[in-house]
PDB file of C-alpha atoms in Angstrom:
ATOM      1  CA  MET Y   1       0.000   0.000   0.000  1.00  0.00           C
ATOM      2  CA  SER Y   2       1.202   3.523  -0.755  1.00  0.00           C
ATOM      3  CA  GLU Y   3       1.807   6.084   1.958  1.00  0.00           C
ATOM      4  CA  ILE Y   4      -0.878   8.784   2.127  1.00  0.00           C
ATOM      5  CA  ILE Y   5       0.024  10.631   5.373  1.00  0.00           C
ATOM      6  CA  SER Y   6       3.543  11.307   6.634  1.00  0.00           C
ATOM      7  CA  VAL Y   7       4.216  13.084   9.932  1.00  0.00           C
ATOM      8  CA  LYS Y   8       7.891  13.767  10.672  1.00  0.00           C
ATOM      9  CA  ASN Y   9       9.269  15.028  13.996  1.00  0.00           C
ATOM     10  CA  LEU Y  10       6.083  16.979  14.742  1.00  0.00           C
ATOM     11  CA  VAL Y  11       6.115  19.347  17.705  1.00  0.00           C
ATOM     12  CA  LYS Y  12       3.097  21.404  18.775  1.00  0.00           C
ATOM     13  CA  LYS Y  13       3.730  23.940  21.515  1.00  0.00           C
ATOM     14  CA  TYR Y  14       1.071  26.353  22.754  1.00  0.00           C
ATOM     15  CA  ASP Y  15       1.544  29.942  23.942  1.00  0.00           C
ATOM     16  CA  ASN Y  16       1.511  28.840  27.592  1.00  0.00           C
ATOM     17  CA  ASP Y  17       4.587  26.666  26.820  1.00  0.00           C
ATOM     18  CA  PHE Y  18       2.548  23.467  27.046  1.00  0.00           C
ATOM     19  CA  ILE Y  19       3.871  20.910  24.558  1.00  0.00           C
ATOM     20  CA  ALA Y  20       0.905  18.893  23.317  1.00  0.00           C
ATOM     21  CA  VAL Y  21       2.823  16.842  20.734  1.00  0.00           C
ATOM     22  CA  LYS Y  22       6.483  15.896  21.233  1.00  0.00           C
ATOM     23  CA  ASN Y  23       8.679  14.994  18.256  1.00  0.00           C
ATOM     24  CA  LEU Y  24       6.055  12.643  16.841  1.00  0.00           C
ATOM     25  CA  SER Y  25       6.543  10.705  13.598  1.00  0.00           C
ATOM     26  CA  LEU Y  26       3.842   8.614  11.952  1.00  0.00           C
ATOM     27  CA  LYS Y  27       3.165   7.037   8.557  1.00  0.00           C
ATOM     28  CA  ILE Y  28      -0.307   5.998   7.406  1.00  0.00           C
ATOM     29  CA  ASN Y  29      -0.933   3.934   4.286  1.00  0.00           C
ATOM     30  CA  GLN Y  30      -3.753   4.450   1.827  1.00  0.00           C
ATOM     31  CA  GLY Y  31      -6.902   2.430   2.465  1.00  0.00           C
ATOM     32  CA  GLU Y  32      -6.157   1.375   6.043  1.00  0.00           C
ATOM     33  CA  ILE Y  33      -8.038   2.011   9.264  1.00  0.00           C
ATOM     34  CA  ILE Y  34      -5.804   3.160  12.104  1.00  0.00           C
ATOM     35  CA  ALA Y  35      -7.126   3.658  15.623  1.00  0.00           C
ATOM     36  CA  LEU Y  36      -5.313   6.198  17.788  1.00  0.00           C
ATOM     37  CA  LEU Y  37      -5.705   5.301  21.452  1.00  0.00           C
ATOM     38  CA  GLY Y  38      -4.720   7.302  24.478  1.00  0.00           C
ATOM     39  CA  PRO Y  39      -6.079   8.827  27.687  1.00  0.00           C
ATOM     40  CA  ASN Y  40      -7.667  12.294  27.806  1.00  0.00           C
ATOM     41  CA  GLY Y  41      -5.090  14.978  27.049  1.00  0.00           C
ATOM     42  CA  ALA Y  42      -2.730  12.529  25.351  1.00  0.00           C
ATOM     43  CA  GLY Y  43      -2.480  14.666  22.188  1.00  0.00           C
ATOM     44  CA  LYS Y  44      -4.754  12.724  19.823  1.00  0.00           C
ATOM     45  CA  THR Y  45      -7.024  15.631  18.862  1.00  0.00           C
ATOM     46  CA  THR Y  46      -4.048  18.005  18.550  1.00  0.00           C
ATOM     47  CA  LEU Y  47      -2.362  15.582  16.161  1.00  0.00           C
ATOM     48  CA  ILE Y  48      -5.511  15.385  14.035  1.00  0.00           C
ATOM     49  CA  SER Y  49      -5.891  19.181  14.075  1.00  0.00           C
ATOM     50  CA  THR Y  50      -2.365  19.706  12.755  1.00  0.00           C
ATOM     51  CA  ILE Y  51      -2.826  17.157   9.954  1.00  0.00           C
ATOM     52  CA  CYS Y  52      -6.145  18.743   8.971  1.00  0.00           C
ATOM     53  CA  GLY Y  53      -4.641  22.236   8.997  1.00  0.00           C
ATOM     54  CA  LEU Y  54      -6.744  23.463  11.921  1.00  0.00           C
ATOM     55  CA  ALA Y  55      -3.751  24.006  14.231  1.00  0.00           C
ATOM     56  CA  SER Y  56      -0.352  25.474  13.440  1.00  0.00           C
ATOM     57  CA  ILE Y  57       2.858  23.428  13.588  1.00  0.00           C
ATOM     58  CA  THR Y  58       5.657  24.520  15.914  1.00  0.00           C
ATOM     59  CA  SER Y  59       8.238  22.370  14.136  1.00  0.00           C
ATOM     60  CA  GLY Y  60       8.419  19.288  11.954  1.00  0.00           C
ATOM     61  CA  SER Y  61       6.489  18.544   8.773  1.00  0.00           C
ATOM     62  CA  ILE Y  62       3.281  16.870   7.593  1.00  0.00           C
ATOM     63  CA  THR Y  63       2.459  15.764   4.062  1.00  0.00           C
ATOM     64  CA  VAL Y  64      -0.887  14.429   2.847  1.00  0.00           C
ATOM     65  CA  ASN Y  65      -0.859  12.537  -0.442  1.00  0.00           C
ATOM     66  CA  GLY Y  66       2.519  14.133  -1.123  1.00  0.00           C
ATOM     67  CA  PHE Y  67       1.365  17.709  -0.448  1.00  0.00           C
ATOM     68  CA  ASP Y  68       2.660  19.822   2.448  1.00  0.00           C
ATOM     69  CA  VAL Y  69      -0.183  20.800   4.807  1.00  0.00           C
ATOM     70  CA  ILE Y  70       1.178  24.354   5.110  1.00  0.00           C
ATOM     71  CA  LYS Y  71       2.444  25.163   1.605  1.00  0.00           C
ATOM     72  CA  ASP Y  72      -0.304  23.241  -0.214  1.00  0.00           C
ATOM     73  CA  TYR Y  73      -3.081  23.600   2.338  1.00  0.00           C
ATOM     74  CA  ARG Y  74      -5.841  23.941  -0.279  1.00  0.00           C
ATOM     75  CA  LYS Y  75      -4.897  20.645  -1.922  1.00  0.00           C
ATOM     76  CA  THR Y  76      -4.566  18.776   1.370  1.00  0.00           C
ATOM     77  CA  ARG Y  77      -7.897  20.023   2.705  1.00  0.00           C
ATOM     78  CA  GLU Y  78      -9.638  18.926  -0.492  1.00  0.00           C
ATOM     79  CA  ILE Y  79      -8.795  15.285   0.207  1.00  0.00           C
ATOM     80  CA  ILE Y  80      -9.535  15.309   3.949  1.00  0.00           C
ATOM     81  CA  GLY Y  81     -12.884  14.887   5.672  1.00  0.00           C
ATOM     82  CA  LEU Y  82     -13.147  15.532   9.410  1.00  0.00           C
ATOM     83  CA  VAL Y  83     -15.821  14.481  11.883  1.00  0.00           C
ATOM     84  CA  PRO Y  84     -14.970  16.377  15.094  1.00  0.00           C
ATOM     85  CA  GLN Y  85     -15.816  15.139  18.570  1.00  0.00           C
ATOM     86  CA  GLU Y  86     -18.259  17.976  19.225  1.00  0.00           C
ATOM     87  CA  LEU Y  87     -21.503  18.138  17.256  1.00  0.00           C
ATOM     88  CA  ALA Y  88     -21.501  21.341  15.190  1.00  0.00           C
ATOM     89  CA  LEU Y  89     -24.631  21.500  13.053  1.00  0.00           C
ATOM     90  CA  GLU Y  90     -27.139  24.074  11.839  1.00  0.00           C
ATOM     91  CA  PRO Y  91     -30.176  23.164  13.985  1.00  0.00           C
ATOM     92  CA  PHE Y  92     -32.869  24.604  11.698  1.00  0.00           C
ATOM     93  CA  GLU Y  93     -31.381  23.485   8.382  1.00  0.00           C
ATOM     94  CA  LYS Y  94     -32.646  20.474   6.442  1.00  0.00           C
ATOM     95  CA  VAL Y  95     -30.308  17.481   6.380  1.00  0.00           C
ATOM     96  CA  ILE Y  96     -29.836  17.449   2.605  1.00  0.00           C
ATOM     97  CA  ASN Y  97     -29.230  21.202   2.436  1.00  0.00           C
ATOM     98  CA  SER Y  98     -26.614  20.983   5.186  1.00  0.00           C
ATOM     99  CA  VAL Y  99     -24.717  18.276   3.301  1.00  0.00           C
ATOM    100  CA  LYS Y 100     -24.949  20.187   0.012  1.00  0.00           C
ATOM    101  CA  PHE Y 101     -23.613  23.315   1.741  1.00  0.00           C
ATOM    102  CA  SER Y 102     -20.563  21.432   3.044  1.00  0.00           C
ATOM    103  CA  ARG Y 103     -19.878  20.168  -0.476  1.00  0.00           C
ATOM    104  CA  ARG Y 104     -19.980  23.717  -1.875  1.00  0.00           C
ATOM    105  CA  LEU Y 105     -17.494  24.903   0.755  1.00  0.00           C
ATOM    106  CA  PHE Y 106     -14.881  22.779  -1.018  1.00  0.00           C
ATOM    107  CA  GLY Y 107     -15.747  24.318  -4.384  1.00  0.00           C
ATOM    108  CA  LYS Y 108     -17.506  21.197  -5.607  1.00  0.00           C
ATOM    109  CA  LYS Y 109     -20.424  21.460  -8.022  1.00  0.00           C
ATOM    110  CA  ASP Y 110     -23.806  20.152  -6.940  1.00  0.00           C
ATOM    111  CA  ASP Y 111     -24.160  16.422  -7.508  1.00  0.00           C
ATOM    112  CA  VAL Y 112     -27.644  15.324  -6.462  1.00  0.00           C
ATOM    113  CA  GLU Y 113     -26.986  11.653  -7.230  1.00  0.00           C
ATOM    114  CA  TYR Y 114     -23.790  11.546  -5.129  1.00  0.00           C
ATOM    115  CA  VAL Y 115     -25.383  13.318  -2.141  1.00  0.00           C
ATOM    116  CA  GLU Y 116     -28.516  11.158  -2.229  1.00  0.00           C
ATOM    117  CA  ASN Y 117     -26.463   7.945  -2.457  1.00  0.00           C
ATOM    118  CA  LEU Y 118     -24.358   9.176   0.471  1.00  0.00           C
ATOM    119  CA  LEU Y 119     -27.490   9.759   2.563  1.00  0.00           C
ATOM    120  CA  LYS Y 120     -28.782   6.301   1.652  1.00  0.00           C
ATOM    121  CA  LYS Y 121     -25.481   4.712   2.682  1.00  0.00           C
ATOM    122  CA  LEU Y 122     -25.674   6.463   6.056  1.00  0.00           C
ATOM    123  CA  GLN Y 123     -29.366   5.555   6.460  1.00  0.00           C
ATOM    124  CA  LEU Y 124     -30.334   9.227   6.353  1.00  0.00           C
ATOM    125  CA  TYR Y 125     -32.261   9.344   3.102  1.00  0.00           C
ATOM    126  CA  ASP Y 126     -35.701   9.120   4.721  1.00  0.00           C
ATOM    127  CA  LYS Y 127     -34.632  12.020   6.995  1.00  0.00           C
ATOM    128  CA  LYS Y 128     -33.218  14.211   4.196  1.00  0.00           C
ATOM    129  CA  ASP Y 129     -35.982  16.838   4.477  1.00  0.00           C
ATOM    130  CA  ASN Y 130     -36.067  16.855   8.292  1.00  0.00           C
ATOM    131  CA  ILE Y 131     -34.533  19.770  10.158  1.00  0.00           C
ATOM    132  CA  ILE Y 132     -31.435  18.697  12.049  1.00  0.00           C
ATOM    133  CA  LYS Y 133     -32.824  19.802  15.400  1.00  0.00           C
ATOM    134  CA  SER Y 134     -35.481  17.067  15.189  1.00  0.00           C
ATOM    135  CA  LEU Y 135     -32.948  14.237  14.852  1.00  0.00           C
ATOM    136  CA  SER Y 136     -31.645  11.925  17.576  1.00  0.00           C
ATOM    137  CA  GLY Y 137     -28.029  12.144  18.745  1.00  0.00           C
ATOM    138  CA  GLY Y 138     -27.063   9.116  16.659  1.00  0.00           C
ATOM    139  CA  MET Y 139     -28.646  10.554  13.520  1.00  0.00           C
ATOM    140  CA  LYS Y 140     -26.898  13.886  14.079  1.00  0.00           C
ATOM    141  CA  ARG Y 141     -23.603  11.989  14.247  1.00  0.00           C
ATOM    142  CA  ARG Y 142     -24.445  10.418  10.876  1.00  0.00           C
ATOM    143  CA  VAL Y 143     -25.124  13.875   9.435  1.00  0.00           C
ATOM    144  CA  MET Y 144     -21.657  14.930  10.604  1.00  0.00           C
ATOM    145  CA  ILE Y 145     -20.163  11.986   8.715  1.00  0.00           C
ATOM    146  CA  ALA Y 146     -22.231  12.846   5.620  1.00  0.00           C
ATOM    147  CA  LYS Y 147     -20.969  16.447   5.712  1.00  0.00           C
ATOM    148  CA  ALA Y 148     -17.371  15.220   6.092  1.00  0.00           C
ATOM    149  CA  LEU Y 149     -17.813  12.929   3.071  1.00  0.00           C
ATOM    150  CA  SER Y 150     -19.771  15.467   0.998  1.00  0.00           C
ATOM    151  CA  HIS Y 151     -16.758  16.398  -1.159  1.00  0.00           C
ATOM    152  CA  ASN Y 152     -15.675  12.759  -1.691  1.00  0.00           C
ATOM    153  CA  PRO Y 153     -12.393  12.891   0.292  1.00  0.00           C
ATOM    154  CA  LYS Y 154      -9.697  10.197   0.210  1.00  0.00           C
ATOM    155  CA  ILE Y 155      -9.093  10.482   3.965  1.00  0.00           C
ATOM    156  CA  LEU Y 156     -11.611  10.567   6.788  1.00  0.00           C
ATOM    157  CA  PHE Y 157     -10.770  11.569  10.371  1.00  0.00           C
ATOM    158  CA  LEU Y 158     -13.231  10.404  13.032  1.00  0.00           C
ATOM    159  CA  ASP Y 159     -12.638  11.954  16.458  1.00  0.00           C
ATOM    160  CA  GLU Y 160     -14.678   9.871  18.929  1.00  0.00           C
ATOM    161  CA  PRO Y 161     -17.341   9.047  16.281  1.00  0.00           C
ATOM    162  CA  THR Y 162     -19.532   6.941  18.562  1.00  0.00           C
ATOM    163  CA  ALA Y 163     -19.419   9.134  21.677  1.00  0.00           C
ATOM    164  CA  GLY Y 164     -22.895   9.295  23.189  1.00  0.00           C
ATOM    165  CA  VAL Y 165     -24.264   6.736  20.723  1.00  0.00           C
ATOM    166  CA  ASP Y 166     -26.103   3.622  21.921  1.00  0.00           C
ATOM    167  CA  VAL Y 167     -24.725   0.124  21.294  1.00  0.00           C
ATOM    168  CA  GLU Y 168     -26.935  -0.635  18.277  1.00  0.00           C
ATOM    169  CA  LEU Y 169     -26.043   2.608  16.501  1.00  0.00           C
ATOM    170  CA  ARG Y 170     -22.381   2.097  17.380  1.00  0.00           C
ATOM    171  CA  LYS Y 171     -22.384  -1.224  15.526  1.00  0.00           C
ATOM    172  CA  ASP Y 172     -24.088   0.465  12.559  1.00  0.00           C
ATOM    173  CA  MET Y 173     -21.266   3.020  12.575  1.00  0.00           C
ATOM    174  CA  TRP Y 174     -18.704   0.207  12.511  1.00  0.00           C
ATOM    175  CA  ASN Y 175     -20.373  -1.237   9.416  1.00  0.00           C
ATOM    176  CA  ILE Y 176     -20.351   2.176   7.736  1.00  0.00           C
ATOM    177  CA  ILE Y 177     -16.634   2.586   8.482  1.00  0.00           C
ATOM    178  CA  LYS Y 178     -15.873  -0.867   7.050  1.00  0.00           C
ATOM    179  CA  GLU Y 179     -17.840  -0.027   3.872  1.00  0.00           C
ATOM    180  CA  LEU Y 180     -15.870   3.198   3.454  1.00  0.00           C
ATOM    181  CA  LYS Y 181     -12.619   1.270   3.789  1.00  0.00           C
ATOM    182  CA  ASN Y 182     -13.790  -1.151   1.086  1.00  0.00           C
ATOM    183  CA  GLU Y 183     -14.292   1.893  -1.163  1.00  0.00           C
ATOM    184  CA  GLY Y 184     -10.646   2.894  -0.627  1.00  0.00           C
ATOM    185  CA  VAL Y 185     -11.107   5.625   2.006  1.00  0.00           C
ATOM    186  CA  THR Y 186      -8.285   5.904   4.549  1.00  0.00           C
ATOM    187  CA  ILE Y 187      -9.741   6.232   8.049  1.00  0.00           C
ATOM    188  CA  ILE Y 188      -8.052   7.608  11.154  1.00  0.00           C
ATOM    189  CA  LEU Y 189     -10.099   6.987  14.264  1.00  0.00           C
ATOM    190  CA  THR Y 190      -9.735   8.143  17.850  1.00  0.00           C
ATOM    191  CA  THR Y 191     -11.831   6.347  20.421  1.00  0.00           C
ATOM    192  CA  HIS Y 192     -12.187   5.614  24.115  1.00  0.00           C
ATOM    193  CA  TYR Y 193     -13.957   2.361  23.286  1.00  0.00           C
ATOM    194  CA  ILE Y 194     -11.117  -0.156  23.004  1.00  0.00           C
ATOM    195  CA  GLU Y 195     -13.637  -2.715  21.751  1.00  0.00           C
ATOM    196  CA  GLU Y 196     -14.261  -0.382  18.808  1.00  0.00           C
ATOM    197  CA  ALA Y 197     -10.592  -0.348  17.846  1.00  0.00           C
ATOM    198  CA  GLU Y 198     -10.370  -4.110  18.255  1.00  0.00           C
ATOM    199  CA  MET Y 199     -13.374  -4.639  15.973  1.00  0.00           C
ATOM    200  CA  ILE Y 200     -12.570  -2.369  13.033  1.00  0.00           C
ATOM    201  CA  ALA Y 201      -8.945  -1.151  13.016  1.00  0.00           C
ATOM    202  CA  ASP Y 202      -6.123  -2.602  10.926  1.00  0.00           C
ATOM    203  CA  ASN Y 203      -3.400  -0.816  12.903  1.00  0.00           C
ATOM    204  CA  ILE Y 204      -3.204   0.557  16.432  1.00  0.00           C
ATOM    205  CA  GLY Y 205      -1.336   3.688  17.502  1.00  0.00           C
ATOM    206  CA  ILE Y 206      -0.985   4.496  21.197  1.00  0.00           C
ATOM    207  CA  ILE Y 207      -0.310   8.084  22.295  1.00  0.00           C
ATOM    208  CA  ASN Y 208       0.411   9.379  25.780  1.00  0.00           C
ATOM    209  CA  HIS Y 209       1.742  12.771  26.962  1.00  0.00           C
ATOM    210  CA  GLY Y 210       2.102  13.846  23.324  1.00  0.00           C
ATOM    211  CA  GLU Y 211       4.391  10.952  22.433  1.00  0.00           C
ATOM    212  CA  LEU Y 212       3.641   8.065  20.080  1.00  0.00           C
ATOM    213  CA  LEU Y 213       4.440   4.959  22.109  1.00  0.00           C
ATOM    214  CA  LEU Y 214       3.864   2.492  19.293  1.00  0.00           C
ATOM    215  CA  VAL Y 215       2.189   1.862  15.940  1.00  0.00           C
ATOM    216  CA  GLU Y 216       1.635  -1.755  15.052  1.00  0.00           C
ATOM    217  CA  GLU Y 217      -0.653  -4.018  13.095  1.00  0.00           C
ATOM    218  CA  LYS Y 218      -3.488  -4.914  15.464  1.00  0.00           C
ATOM    219  CA  ASN Y 219      -3.289  -8.693  15.090  1.00  0.00           C
ATOM    220  CA  LYS Y 220       0.505  -8.720  15.472  1.00  0.00           C
ATOM    221  CA  LEU Y 221       0.293  -6.503  18.560  1.00  0.00           C
ATOM    222  CA  ILE Y 222      -2.279  -8.753  20.213  1.00  0.00           C
ATOM    223  CA  LYS Y 223      -0.269 -11.861  19.346  1.00  0.00           C
ATOM    224  CA  ARG Y 224       2.991 -10.322  20.583  1.00  0.00           C
ATOM    225  CA  MET Y 225       1.679  -9.028  23.897  1.00  0.00           C
ATOM    226  CA  SER Y 226      -1.187 -11.377  24.582  1.00  0.00           C
ATOM    227  CA  VAL Y 227      -0.938 -13.632  27.610  1.00  0.00           C
ATOM    228  CA  LYS Y 228      -3.355 -16.482  28.127  1.00  0.00           C
ATOM    229  CA  THR Y 229      -4.435 -17.591  31.568  1.00  0.00           C
ATOM    230  CA  LEU Y 230      -5.124 -21.262  32.174  1.00  0.00           C
ATOM    231  CA  LYS Y 231      -7.348 -21.811  35.192  1.00  0.00           C
ATOM    232  CA  VAL Y 232      -7.028 -25.356  36.519  1.00  0.00           C
ATOM    233  CA  LYS Y 233      -9.648 -26.549  39.009  1.00  0.00           C
ATOM    234  CA  LEU Y 234      -8.401 -29.345  41.250  1.00  0.00           C
ATOM    235  CA  LYS Y 235     -10.163 -32.378  42.685  1.00  0.00           C
ATOM    236  CA  LYS Y 236      -8.325 -31.833  45.979  1.00  0.00           C
ATOM    237  CA  SER Y 237      -7.203 -28.451  47.304  1.00  0.00           C
ATOM    238  CA  LEU Y 238      -3.540 -27.526  47.788  1.00  0.00           C
ATOM    239  CA  SER Y 239      -2.080 -25.512  50.674  1.00  0.00           C
ATOM    240  CA  THR Y 240       1.108 -24.722  48.706  1.00  0.00           C
ATOM    241  CA  ILE Y 241       2.480 -25.282  45.223  1.00  0.00           C
ATOM    242  CA  PRO Y 242       4.467 -28.577  45.129  1.00  0.00           C
ATOM    243  CA  THR Y 243       8.215 -28.271  44.529  1.00  0.00           C
ATOM    244  CA  LYS Y 244       8.021 -30.044  41.151  1.00  0.00           C
ATOM    245  CA  LEU Y 245       5.538 -27.434  39.878  1.00  0.00           C
ATOM    246  CA  LYS Y 246       7.244 -24.263  41.166  1.00  0.00           C
ATOM    247  CA  LYS Y 247       9.061 -23.724  37.857  1.00  0.00           C
ATOM    248  CA  TYR Y 248       5.669 -22.921  36.256  1.00  0.00           C
ATOM    249  CA  ASN Y 249       5.068 -19.862  38.486  1.00  0.00           C
ATOM    250  CA  LEU Y 250       1.557 -21.012  39.357  1.00  0.00           C
ATOM    251  CA  LYS Y 251      -0.764 -18.869  41.466  1.00  0.00           C
ATOM    252  CA  LEU Y 252      -3.102 -20.582  43.911  1.00  0.00           C
ATOM    253  CA  ILE Y 253      -6.656 -19.182  43.988  1.00  0.00           C
ATOM    254  CA  ASP Y 254     -10.082 -20.153  45.346  1.00  0.00           C
ATOM    255  CA  GLU Y 255      -8.573 -21.176  48.710  1.00  0.00           C
ATOM    256  CA  GLY Y 256      -6.282 -23.690  47.029  1.00  0.00           C
ATOM    257  CA  ASN Y 257      -9.006 -25.350  44.961  1.00  0.00           C
ATOM    258  CA  SER Y 258      -7.628 -23.888  41.701  1.00  0.00           C
ATOM    259  CA  PHE Y 259      -4.509 -22.299  40.272  1.00  0.00           C
ATOM    260  CA  HIS Y 260      -3.649 -19.949  37.411  1.00  0.00           C
ATOM    261  CA  TYR Y 261      -0.953 -20.697  34.849  1.00  0.00           C
ATOM    262  CA  TYR Y 262       0.127 -17.865  32.515  1.00  0.00           C
ATOM    263  CA  TYR Y 263       1.589 -18.494  29.055  1.00  0.00           C
ATOM    264  CA  ASN Y 264       2.421 -16.442  25.966  1.00  0.00           C
ATOM    265  CA  THR Y 265       0.447 -17.288  22.824  1.00  0.00           C
ATOM    266  CA  GLY Y 266       3.262 -15.991  20.626  1.00  0.00           C
ATOM    267  CA  LYS Y 267       5.746 -18.648  21.789  1.00  0.00           C
ATOM    268  CA  GLU Y 268       6.160 -21.963  20.027  1.00  0.00           C
ATOM    269  CA  ARG Y 269       5.635 -23.970  23.223  1.00  0.00           C
ATOM    270  CA  THR Y 270       3.109 -23.080  25.882  1.00  0.00           C
ATOM    271  CA  GLY Y 271       4.333 -25.506  28.550  1.00  0.00           C
ATOM    272  CA  ILE Y 272       0.810 -26.817  29.182  1.00  0.00           C
ATOM    273  CA  THR Y 273       1.586 -30.409  28.137  1.00  0.00           C
ATOM    274  CA  SER Y 274       4.629 -30.450  30.408  1.00  0.00           C
ATOM    275  CA  LEU Y 275       2.600 -28.997  33.303  1.00  0.00           C
ATOM    276  CA  LEU Y 276      -0.158 -31.599  32.989  1.00  0.00           C
ATOM    277  CA  SER Y 277       2.412 -34.379  32.726  1.00  0.00           C
ATOM    278  CA  ASP Y 278       4.197 -33.228  35.920  1.00  0.00           C
ATOM    279  CA  MET Y 279       0.846 -32.942  37.724  1.00  0.00           C
ATOM    280  CA  ASN Y 280       0.041 -36.532  36.770  1.00  0.00           C
ATOM    281  CA  GLN Y 281       3.429 -37.776  37.978  1.00  0.00           C
ATOM    282  CA  ILE Y 282       2.941 -36.370  41.486  1.00  0.00           C
ATOM    283  CA  GLY Y 283      -0.703 -37.431  41.705  1.00  0.00           C
ATOM    284  CA  ILE Y 284      -2.492 -34.075  41.355  1.00  0.00           C
ATOM    285  CA  ASN Y 285      -5.773 -34.604  39.528  1.00  0.00           C
ATOM    286  CA  LEU Y 286      -7.626 -31.814  37.760  1.00  0.00           C
ATOM    287  CA  PHE Y 287     -11.394 -31.320  37.763  1.00  0.00           C
ATOM    288  CA  ASP Y 288     -11.779 -28.711  35.011  1.00  0.00           C
ATOM    289  CA  ILE Y 289      -9.785 -26.331  32.797  1.00  0.00           C
ATOM    290  CA  GLN Y 290     -10.718 -22.843  31.565  1.00  0.00           C
ATOM    291  CA  THR Y 291      -8.746 -20.340  29.480  1.00  0.00           C
ATOM    292  CA  GLU Y 292      -8.874 -16.544  29.241  1.00  0.00           C
ATOM    293  CA  GLU Y 293      -6.956 -14.363  26.767  1.00  0.00           C
ATOM    294  CA  THR Y 294      -5.601 -10.827  27.137  1.00  0.00           C
ATOM    295  CA  SER Y 295      -7.778  -8.266  25.361  1.00  0.00           C
ATOM    296  CA  LEU Y 296      -6.586  -5.195  23.458  1.00  0.00           C
ATOM    297  CA  GLU Y 297      -7.829  -3.142  26.413  1.00  0.00           C
ATOM    298  CA  ASP Y 298      -5.532  -5.088  28.784  1.00  0.00           C
ATOM    299  CA  ILE Y 299      -2.597  -4.477  26.414  1.00  0.00           C
ATOM    300  CA  PHE Y 300      -3.436  -0.753  26.157  1.00  0.00           C
ATOM    301  CA  VAL Y 301      -3.585  -0.354  29.949  1.00  0.00           C
ATOM    302  CA  LYS Y 302      -0.260  -2.189  30.347  1.00  0.00           C
ATOM    303  CA  ILE Y 303       1.516  -0.003  27.749  1.00  0.00           C
ATOM    304  CA  ILE Y 304       0.168   3.230  29.290  1.00  0.00           C
ATOM    305  CA  LYS Y 305       1.192   2.140  32.797  1.00  0.00           C
ATOM    306  CA  ASP Y 306       4.659   1.000  31.674  1.00  0.00           C
TER     307      ASP Y 306
END
């Protein structure tokens, strides 16, 4: 895949000397979905604002599709759509007129067919003549996406797109995002819902205190850092871990009726077969076995804490 966004050594410093982004470099390929994760104040929105040309750059450089966001700002803005975290809509305007207006802001000619197909895709067509004030929060969020896509951009930024949206609408949003990716749109997503990133993102970027801690393919990251927990329920309780089993770093739980064994899914050997064999040799019989796997949320929390 070709590179569509390049951020090199970006620094964003505000007038009060607060450094929101610290020497950050990032490459994003065309057609991928990248989720930017981080706690409040980590610098996610500032990073997006600088790429979109809404905030000045203290130092460093950003190019979008080969164009510099400062020198060629008109060209870069033409290929970017932004859905901000805060809802900013004209309350008494009709849905279709609001979307058409956003399209004209980018100097695009009216295209009734494109706008109507966009509204259909976002399940807004039956609401096209409604005033925005009458819509639910979820529908207003869809209107924001429609306005961001009104000029047919190659890149879409979604800053907390499902904030305040119920579970059913959130899943609808995920489907919409996946459809856009299939059409070749590059999507950069910030979210507090780790489940959201796990469901739809190709790559994960983690930001904290203005620094990019990592960018990695989601599946590789989960495989690399995932730890599985094997919970073994015993037929007879143990007061301590037997000497022969101490090398497995087992943790007694449930008043000695069970123990936890931790193993890395990325390693060739898990050690489970050896553990069960040693248990059999010293006469420890198991009653049941359960497994749990580290989630992306667990990995995120660990990286932020470390």
